[in-house]
Amino acid sequence: MTTAVRLAAPLLAMLLLLSACDRPQPVYNSRFLTFGTLTDISIVGVTHERAMRAVETLEDDFAIMNKAWHAWAPGPLTRTNNLLAEGVRFAVPPSVLTLMKKAKQLARQSDNLFNPAVGRLIKLWGFQSDTLEDHRPPEKEAIEKLLAAHPTMDDITIDGIHAQCSNPAVQLDFGAIGKGYGIDLAIEHLKEMGIQNAIVNSGGDLRAIGSRGGHPWRIAIRSPSGSGTLGFLYVSGDESVFTSGNYERNYLWEGKLYHHIIDPRTGYPAEGTRSVTVIHDNATVADAAATALFVAGPKDWHRIARQMGIKYVLLIDTDNIVHMNPAMKKRVQLMDRNQPVEISAPLTDTVTADRP
Ligand code: AMP
Ligand code: MG
């Protein structure tokens, strides 16, 4: 063998190896309807057949979860709500118990700004309904009556698999957390099936694991108008990105917009915020936190985020100012360079990334 051939052989092998690493791995994408929204699953690094089977499994999972946590279609949650209102001690349906416990903890951490016990109020506003046509705000007196009863998760005592509620005004609505918990369970299931690289994205709320063939996943943050993109961020490893916005479900009445995120202190749709995006490891926490920080608004989001252990927040207020903590600012690329931005104090004392 000549010296040239001897040198060329390993070089060729190295080049082949490099090009194999560089070649983008095919992404398997699939979409189905769940929780009243489209869910997109992207999977990388396994065969087409395995990815397809995994998506079919997740579709079944989501159908079960949708039924279990539906706030108004008869099922385990409506049965739970009936028993809570009766004040009896009962065995909580297994599909509801864990979520009930998680919701209790997150409600407390958020000073009850995330308050899934206000189901009656959400129903009164008309948001426990498949359509929002011909809706109008409720009477002030009806709102005040429900507020006076002050339903919170603390009214529910959980003892093993049993629960009992001391306040008949409590009705659970998992609209602000169910999707997050569902996505966490879906990701766990994907991992069990040996899938290491994937995104589960339900209507723009997502959890990503691994990478896209060695590259981070690129995530678009939706503009608060509900269409278009405010900016981008990159995610790799295992992280969730959740947004709560007033564009998602709302109706107009006499020229005023009434949206679905209710401030449990006033009984009216929360004011001062257009949308909040949160990044957190866990989708359940990210979902509850995005709702809580929306209610907290531009003045109080920082305090509540710290209480909930959130390290990345972007909030757009009703004056269109983008509020971010320093660590979030470092991760987000905004589309509009002239966008007014206000950077807060760091959210954590220990993470050096959260410095201006
Ligand atoms: P999200 O889009 O995650 O912010 O959730 C909004 C949904 O959660 C609404 O459609 C209601 O079903 C429910 N919800 C509204 N306001 C609250 C609140 N303050 N705390 C908990 N759940 C709420
Ligand atoms: Mg939420």
Tab-separated table of C-alpha atoms and ligand atoms in Angstrom:
chain	number	residue	atom	x	y	z
A	1	MET	CA	0.000	0.000	0.000
A	2	THR	CA	1.408	3.431	-0.908
A	3	THR	CA	1.811	6.068	1.806
A	4	ALA	CA	-0.878	8.151	0.082
A	5	VAL	CA	-3.387	5.265	0.188
A	6	ARG	CA	-2.448	4.423	3.791
A	7	LEU	CA	-3.163	8.051	4.833
A	8	ALA	CA	-6.306	8.352	2.720
A	9	ALA	CA	-8.083	5.302	4.209
A	10	PRO	CA	-8.482	6.578	7.812
A	11	LEU	CA	-9.180	10.069	6.452
A	12	LEU	CA	-12.024	8.689	4.343
A	13	ALA	CA	-13.409	6.738	7.330
A	14	MET	CA	-13.246	9.889	9.436
A	15	LEU	CA	-15.009	11.928	6.749
A	16	LEU	CA	-17.737	9.298	6.430
A	17	LEU	CA	-18.199	9.316	10.193
A	18	LEU	CA	-18.349	13.098	10.273
A	19	SER	CA	-20.886	13.284	7.489
A	20	ALA	CA	-22.984	10.611	9.247
A	21	CYS	CA	-23.006	12.773	12.410
A	22	ASP	CA	-23.780	15.910	10.439
A	23	ARG	CA	-26.560	14.425	8.382
A	24	PRO	CA	-29.831	15.633	9.871
A	25	GLN	CA	-31.686	12.690	11.402
A	26	PRO	CA	-35.242	12.328	10.096
A	27	VAL	CA	-37.879	13.778	12.394
A	28	TYR	CA	-41.124	11.832	12.689
A	29	ASN	CA	-44.029	14.285	13.090
A	30	SER	CA	-47.589	13.447	13.943
A	31	ARG	CA	-50.626	15.424	15.049
A	32	PHE	CA	-53.919	14.637	16.795
A	33	LEU	CA	-56.650	16.467	18.656
A	34	THR	CA	-56.749	16.390	22.458
A	35	PHE	CA	-57.676	18.702	25.366
A	36	GLY	CA	-59.614	20.683	22.750
A	37	THR	CA	-56.422	21.571	20.896
A	38	LEU	CA	-53.989	20.082	18.382
A	39	THR	CA	-51.123	18.079	19.827
A	40	ASP	CA	-47.959	17.675	17.781
A	41	ILE	CA	-45.461	14.942	18.547
A	42	SER	CA	-41.963	15.068	17.051
A	43	ILE	CA	-39.656	12.097	17.532
A	44	VAL	CA	-36.032	11.697	16.448
A	45	GLY	CA	-33.559	8.829	16.593
A	46	VAL	CA	-35.793	5.769	16.237
A	47	THR	CA	-37.262	3.967	13.239
A	48	HIS	CA	-40.399	5.259	11.560
A	49	GLU	CA	-42.338	2.199	12.812
A	50	ARG	CA	-41.312	2.663	16.453
A	51	ALA	CA	-42.138	6.359	16.327
A	52	MET	CA	-45.518	5.609	14.768
A	53	ARG	CA	-46.354	3.027	17.456
A	54	ALA	CA	-45.276	5.463	20.204
A	55	VAL	CA	-47.570	8.163	18.822
A	56	GLU	CA	-50.505	5.749	18.683
A	57	THR	CA	-49.887	4.898	22.357
A	58	LEU	CA	-49.778	8.588	23.296
A	59	GLU	CA	-52.977	9.278	21.415
A	60	ASP	CA	-54.700	6.622	23.558
A	61	ASP	CA	-53.123	8.081	26.730
A	62	PHE	CA	-54.375	11.572	25.921
A	63	ALA	CA	-57.887	10.325	25.176
A	64	ILE	CA	-58.016	8.725	28.657
A	65	MET	CA	-56.624	11.857	30.356
A	66	ASN	CA	-59.008	14.139	28.490
A	67	LYS	CA	-61.947	12.101	29.735
A	68	ALA	CA	-60.576	11.841	33.293
A	69	TRP	CA	-59.996	15.568	33.823
A	70	HIS	CA	-62.812	17.058	31.771
A	71	ALA	CA	-64.498	19.758	33.851
A	72	TRP	CA	-68.001	19.452	32.404
A	73	ALA	CA	-68.352	16.175	30.437
A	74	PRO	CA	-69.490	13.475	32.921
A	75	GLY	CA	-66.506	11.425	34.132
A	76	PRO	CA	-64.108	11.002	37.096
A	77	LEU	CA	-63.702	14.759	37.700
A	78	THR	CA	-67.402	15.620	37.616
A	79	ARG	CA	-68.024	12.676	40.001
A	80	THR	CA	-65.249	13.996	42.269
A	81	ASN	CA	-66.800	17.474	42.180
A	82	ASN	CA	-70.214	16.119	43.199
A	83	LEU	CA	-68.665	14.326	46.182
A	84	LEU	CA	-66.608	17.374	47.182
A	85	ALA	CA	-69.770	19.502	47.183
A	86	GLU	CA	-71.589	16.944	49.361
A	87	GLY	CA	-68.841	17.179	51.986
A	88	VAL	CA	-68.602	13.405	52.424
A	89	ARG	CA	-65.370	11.425	52.832
A	90	PHE	CA	-64.775	9.451	49.629
A	91	ALA	CA	-62.158	7.443	47.725
A	92	VAL	CA	-60.805	9.750	45.039
A	93	PRO	CA	-60.724	8.216	41.527
A	94	PRO	CA	-57.074	7.205	40.885
A	95	SER	CA	-56.938	9.309	37.712
A	96	VAL	CA	-57.760	12.438	39.756
A	97	LEU	CA	-55.835	11.832	43.005
A	98	THR	CA	-52.270	12.715	41.934
A	99	LEU	CA	-53.375	15.772	40.038
A	100	MET	CA	-55.420	16.882	43.042
A	101	LYS	CA	-52.333	16.623	45.268
A	102	LYS	CA	-50.093	18.463	42.810
A	103	ALA	CA	-52.722	21.168	42.326
A	104	LYS	CA	-53.008	21.650	46.083
A	105	GLN	CA	-49.280	22.234	46.449
A	106	LEU	CA	-48.995	24.569	43.453
A	107	ALA	CA	-52.029	26.583	44.580
A	108	ARG	CA	-50.399	27.157	47.958
A	109	GLN	CA	-47.057	28.134	46.373
A	110	SER	CA	-48.838	30.666	44.164
A	111	ASP	CA	-50.780	32.306	47.040
A	112	ASN	CA	-53.883	30.815	45.347
A	113	LEU	CA	-53.485	32.932	42.212
A	114	PHE	CA	-53.453	29.539	40.535
A	115	ASN	CA	-56.643	28.303	42.160
A	116	PRO	CA	-58.214	25.225	40.534
A	117	ALA	CA	-60.948	25.235	43.218
A	118	VAL	CA	-62.778	28.109	41.469
A	119	GLY	CA	-64.555	25.860	38.946
A	120	ARG	CA	-67.928	27.464	39.761
A	121	LEU	CA	-66.557	30.894	38.864
A	122	ILE	CA	-65.131	29.627	35.572
A	123	LYS	CA	-68.461	28.023	34.768
A	124	LEU	CA	-70.292	31.230	35.681
A	125	TRP	CA	-68.131	33.114	33.159
A	126	GLY	CA	-69.132	30.569	30.521
A	127	PHE	CA	-65.697	29.057	29.978
A	128	GLN	CA	-66.782	25.512	30.852
A	129	SER	CA	-68.335	25.154	27.453
A	130	ASP	CA	-67.307	23.900	24.017
A	131	THR	CA	-68.359	27.116	22.319
A	132	LEU	CA	-68.100	30.749	23.379
A	133	GLU	CA	-70.737	32.030	20.991
A	134	ASP	CA	-73.366	34.415	22.402
A	135	HIS	CA	-71.614	34.593	25.764
A	136	ARG	CA	-71.874	37.604	28.044
A	137	PRO	CA	-70.366	38.433	31.448
A	138	PRO	CA	-72.298	37.252	34.516
A	139	GLU	CA	-74.109	39.519	36.981
A	140	LYS	CA	-71.883	41.246	39.542
A	141	GLU	CA	-73.990	39.813	42.407
A	142	ALA	CA	-73.455	36.226	41.212
A	143	ILE	CA	-69.669	36.773	41.103
A	144	GLU	CA	-69.652	38.354	44.571
A	145	LYS	CA	-71.664	35.486	46.039
A	146	LEU	CA	-69.101	32.956	44.815
A	147	LEU	CA	-66.170	35.095	45.972
A	148	ALA	CA	-67.656	35.365	49.461
A	149	ALA	CA	-67.559	31.551	49.770
A	150	HIS	CA	-63.779	31.766	49.153
A	151	PRO	CA	-63.141	28.293	47.667
A	152	THR	CA	-59.511	27.127	47.795
A	153	MET	CA	-57.612	23.831	47.628
A	154	ASP	CA	-56.996	24.145	51.390
A	155	ASP	CA	-60.684	23.300	51.880
A	156	ILE	CA	-59.893	19.772	50.678
A	157	THR	CA	-58.283	17.340	53.111
A	158	ILE	CA	-56.519	14.404	51.482
A	159	ASP	CA	-55.857	11.333	53.618
A	160	GLY	CA	-54.293	8.455	51.653
A	161	ILE	CA	-56.697	7.742	48.816
A	162	HIS	CA	-59.566	9.539	50.566
A	163	ALA	CA	-60.617	13.167	50.418
A	164	GLN	CA	-63.188	15.376	52.073
A	165	CYS	CA	-64.123	18.973	51.423
A	166	SER	CA	-65.281	21.464	54.043
A	167	ASN	CA	-66.518	24.088	51.575
A	168	PRO	CA	-69.465	23.280	49.265
A	169	ALA	CA	-68.391	26.106	46.919
A	170	VAL	CA	-65.265	24.152	45.860
A	171	GLN	CA	-65.390	22.717	42.331
A	172	LEU	CA	-62.205	21.579	40.611
A	173	ASP	CA	-61.269	22.864	37.165
A	174	PHE	CA	-57.938	21.516	35.936
A	175	GLY	CA	-57.903	23.699	32.793
A	176	ALA	CA	-54.736	25.476	33.955
A	177	ILE	CA	-52.713	22.371	34.857
A	178	GLY	CA	-54.162	19.251	33.176
A	179	LYS	CA	-52.381	19.794	29.895
A	180	GLY	CA	-49.050	20.181	31.692
A	181	TYR	CA	-49.516	17.026	33.742
A	182	GLY	CA	-50.684	15.177	30.628
A	183	ILE	CA	-47.530	16.226	28.783
A	184	ASP	CA	-45.360	15.098	31.724
A	185	LEU	CA	-47.026	11.669	31.661
A	186	ALA	CA	-46.639	11.476	27.873
A	187	ILE	CA	-42.910	12.240	28.110
A	188	GLU	CA	-42.496	9.623	30.863
A	189	HIS	CA	-44.254	7.106	28.645
A	190	LEU	CA	-42.040	7.989	25.659
A	191	LYS	CA	-38.934	7.470	27.807
A	192	GLU	CA	-40.271	4.068	28.938
A	193	MET	CA	-40.640	3.182	25.253
A	194	GLY	CA	-36.939	3.979	24.771
A	195	ILE	CA	-37.436	7.327	23.058
A	196	GLN	CA	-34.841	9.874	24.153
A	197	ASN	CA	-35.388	12.723	21.688
A	198	ALA	CA	-38.852	14.181	21.295
A	199	ILE	CA	-41.216	17.097	21.699
A	200	VAL	CA	-44.788	16.846	22.891
A	201	ASN	CA	-46.437	20.119	21.926
A	202	SER	CA	-50.066	20.749	22.766
A	203	GLY	CA	-51.299	23.999	21.243
A	204	GLY	CA	-47.904	25.695	21.709
A	205	ASP	CA	-47.308	24.357	25.256
A	206	LEU	CA	-44.590	21.750	25.217
A	207	ARG	CA	-41.949	19.627	26.850
A	208	ALA	CA	-38.827	18.675	24.915
A	209	ILE	CA	-36.331	15.914	25.688
A	210	GLY	CA	-32.939	15.233	24.132
A	211	SER	CA	-32.120	17.049	20.938
A	212	ARG	CA	-32.911	17.230	17.273
A	213	GLY	CA	-30.076	15.056	15.990
A	214	GLY	CA	-27.507	16.775	18.220
A	215	HIS	CA	-28.945	20.271	17.729
A	216	PRO	CA	-31.147	22.038	20.283
A	217	TRP	CA	-34.870	22.253	19.591
A	218	ARG	CA	-35.897	25.698	18.343
A	219	ILE	CA	-39.081	26.905	20.021
A	220	ALA	CA	-41.229	29.784	18.798
A	221	ILE	CA	-42.895	32.012	21.403
A	222	ARG	CA	-46.295	33.038	20.176
A	223	SER	CA	-47.042	36.742	19.886
A	224	PRO	CA	-49.645	37.941	22.444
A	225	SER	CA	-52.016	38.753	19.592
A	226	GLY	CA	-52.361	34.981	19.211
A	227	SER	CA	-50.920	34.810	15.714
A	228	GLY	CA	-47.336	35.367	14.608
A	229	THR	CA	-44.131	34.921	16.567
A	230	LEU	CA	-42.751	37.147	19.314
A	231	GLY	CA	-39.368	35.429	19.390
A	232	PHE	CA	-37.444	32.193	19.646
A	233	LEU	CA	-35.580	30.223	22.234
A	234	TYR	CA	-33.559	27.023	22.181
A	235	VAL	CA	-34.158	24.017	24.369
A	236	SER	CA	-32.123	20.857	24.800
A	237	GLY	CA	-32.013	18.271	27.533
A	238	ASP	CA	-35.354	18.206	29.287
A	239	GLU	CA	-37.399	21.383	29.581
A	240	SER	CA	-40.973	22.620	29.268
A	241	VAL	CA	-42.148	25.892	27.743
A	242	PHE	CA	-45.687	27.018	28.635
A	243	THR	CA	-47.613	30.146	27.700
A	244	SER	CA	-50.846	31.503	29.150
A	245	GLY	CA	-52.459	34.171	27.006
A	246	ASN	CA	-55.696	36.131	26.923
A	247	TYR	CA	-55.974	35.315	23.201
A	248	GLU	CA	-56.648	31.624	23.813
A	249	ARG	CA	-60.296	31.690	24.874
A	250	ASN	CA	-62.309	34.873	25.061
A	251	TYR	CA	-65.408	36.699	23.895
A	252	LEU	CA	-66.359	40.287	23.184
A	253	TRP	CA	-69.263	41.922	24.965
A	254	GLU	CA	-70.151	45.551	24.285
A	255	GLY	CA	-66.679	46.163	22.862
A	256	LYS	CA	-64.755	44.701	25.821
A	257	LEU	CA	-62.748	41.495	25.721
A	258	TYR	CA	-63.466	38.923	28.446
A	259	HIS	CA	-60.884	36.143	28.618
A	260	HIS	CA	-60.607	32.813	30.415
A	261	ILE	CA	-57.943	33.474	33.055
A	262	ILE	CA	-59.861	34.549	36.136
A	263	ASP	CA	-58.330	36.462	39.029
A	264	PRO	CA	-59.603	34.539	42.074
A	265	ARG	CA	-59.311	37.735	44.188
A	266	THR	CA	-61.690	39.820	42.074
A	267	GLY	CA	-63.722	37.127	40.308
A	268	TYR	CA	-63.107	38.896	36.967
A	269	PRO	CA	-60.684	38.118	34.103
A	270	ALA	CA	-57.188	39.067	35.288
A	271	GLU	CA	-56.054	42.518	34.189
A	272	GLY	CA	-52.687	43.947	33.214
A	273	THR	CA	-51.252	40.925	31.348
A	274	ARG	CA	-51.498	39.779	27.719
A	275	SER	CA	-49.378	36.654	27.975
A	276	VAL	CA	-46.798	34.873	30.119
A	277	THR	CA	-44.211	32.316	29.005
A	278	VAL	CA	-42.467	30.142	31.577
A	279	ILE	CA	-39.625	27.635	31.173
A	280	HIS	CA	-39.317	24.904	33.784
A	281	ASP	CA	-38.127	21.279	33.905
A	282	ASN	CA	-41.564	20.015	34.732
A	283	ALA	CA	-44.580	20.720	32.496
A	284	THR	CA	-47.126	20.492	35.351
A	285	VAL	CA	-45.333	23.240	37.282
A	286	ALA	CA	-44.756	25.326	34.128
A	287	ASP	CA	-48.474	25.162	33.278
A	288	ALA	CA	-49.706	26.163	36.749
A	289	ALA	CA	-47.027	28.859	37.019
A	290	ALA	CA	-47.855	30.454	33.642
A	291	THR	CA	-51.474	30.850	34.805
A	292	ALA	CA	-50.486	32.097	38.282
A	293	LEU	CA	-48.029	34.676	36.884
A	294	PHE	CA	-50.626	35.860	34.376
A	295	VAL	CA	-52.927	36.617	37.334
A	296	ALA	CA	-50.065	38.110	39.387
A	297	GLY	CA	-49.449	40.590	36.544
A	298	PRO	CA	-46.547	42.965	35.794
A	299	LYS	CA	-46.246	44.144	39.428
A	300	ASP	CA	-46.264	40.839	41.326
A	301	TRP	CA	-45.044	38.121	38.912
A	302	HIS	CA	-41.494	38.210	40.267
A	303	ARG	CA	-42.502	37.418	43.854
A	304	ILE	CA	-44.818	34.572	42.830
A	305	ALA	CA	-42.236	33.126	40.403
A	306	ARG	CA	-39.686	32.996	43.228
A	307	GLN	CA	-42.198	31.304	45.515
A	308	MET	CA	-42.932	28.701	42.828
A	309	GLY	CA	-39.246	28.081	42.076
A	310	ILE	CA	-39.476	29.374	38.485
A	311	LYS	CA	-36.201	30.500	36.917
A	312	TYR	CA	-37.305	31.779	33.485
A	313	VAL	CA	-40.230	34.152	32.884
A	314	LEU	CA	-41.353	36.401	30.048
A	315	LEU	CA	-44.496	38.487	30.664
A	316	ILE	CA	-46.099	40.888	28.182
A	317	ASP	CA	-48.231	43.496	29.872
A	318	THR	CA	-51.232	45.339	28.422
A	319	ASP	CA	-48.912	48.270	27.475
A	320	ASN	CA	-46.945	45.761	25.359
A	321	ILE	CA	-43.857	45.949	27.542
A	322	VAL	CA	-41.961	42.660	27.738
A	323	HIS	CA	-40.847	41.866	31.301
A	324	MET	CA	-38.111	39.242	31.685
A	325	ASN	CA	-35.659	38.097	34.308
A	326	PRO	CA	-31.999	38.305	33.189
A	327	ALA	CA	-31.637	34.539	32.623
A	328	MET	CA	-34.707	34.537	30.336
A	329	LYS	CA	-33.399	37.547	28.404
A	330	LYS	CA	-30.208	35.606	27.667
A	331	ARG	CA	-32.223	32.770	26.124
A	332	VAL	CA	-34.790	34.661	24.055
A	333	GLN	CA	-34.281	36.184	20.625
A	334	LEU	CA	-37.059	38.723	20.082
A	335	MET	CA	-38.155	39.309	16.466
A	336	ASP	CA	-38.626	43.060	16.977
A	337	ARG	CA	-35.396	44.732	18.081
A	338	ASN	CA	-37.331	47.854	19.083
A	339	GLN	CA	-39.617	45.944	21.410
A	340	PRO	CA	-39.761	47.781	24.784
A	341	VAL	CA	-38.251	45.459	27.371
A	342	GLU	CA	-37.949	45.676	31.138
A	343	ILE	CA	-35.427	43.414	32.827
A	344	SER	CA	-36.216	42.473	36.406
A	345	ALA	CA	-33.943	41.561	39.295
A	346	PRO	CA	-32.659	37.965	39.118
A	347	LEU	CA	-35.118	35.263	40.130
A	348	THR	CA	-32.526	33.112	41.851
A	349	ASP	CA	-29.732	34.016	44.210
A	350	THR	CA	-27.522	31.129	43.171
A	351	VAL	CA	-27.781	30.816	39.373
A	352	THR	CA	-25.063	33.059	37.952
A	353	ALA	CA	-26.812	33.045	34.567
A	354	ASP	CA	-29.614	35.098	36.102
A	355	ARG	CA	-27.549	38.282	36.214
A	356	PRO	CA	-28.096	41.361	34.054
B	1	AMP	P1	-54.073	28.296	31.100
B	1	AMP	O1	-54.367	28.439	29.650
B	1	AMP	O2	-53.123	27.195	31.439
B	1	AMP	O3	-53.648	29.603	31.736
B	1	AMP	O4	-55.428	27.847	31.820
B	1	AMP	C1	-56.601	28.600	31.738
B	1	AMP	C2	-57.754	27.728	32.170
B	1	AMP	O5	-57.622	27.416	33.563
B	1	AMP	C3	-59.112	28.403	32.042
B	1	AMP	O6	-59.728	28.072	30.812
B	1	AMP	C4	-59.881	27.843	33.229
B	1	AMP	O7	-60.399	26.570	32.921
B	1	AMP	C5	-58.806	27.665	34.277
B	1	AMP	N1	-58.539	28.868	35.110
B	1	AMP	C6	-58.860	30.158	34.873
B	1	AMP	N2	-58.384	30.976	35.819
B	1	AMP	C7	-57.746	30.180	36.718
B	1	AMP	C8	-57.038	30.417	37.926
B	1	AMP	N3	-56.852	31.634	38.416
B	1	AMP	N4	-56.502	29.350	38.570
B	1	AMP	C9	-56.657	28.088	38.085
B	1	AMP	N5	-57.313	27.808	36.950
B	1	AMP	C10	-57.843	28.834	36.263
B	2	MG	MG	-51.628	26.935	32.851
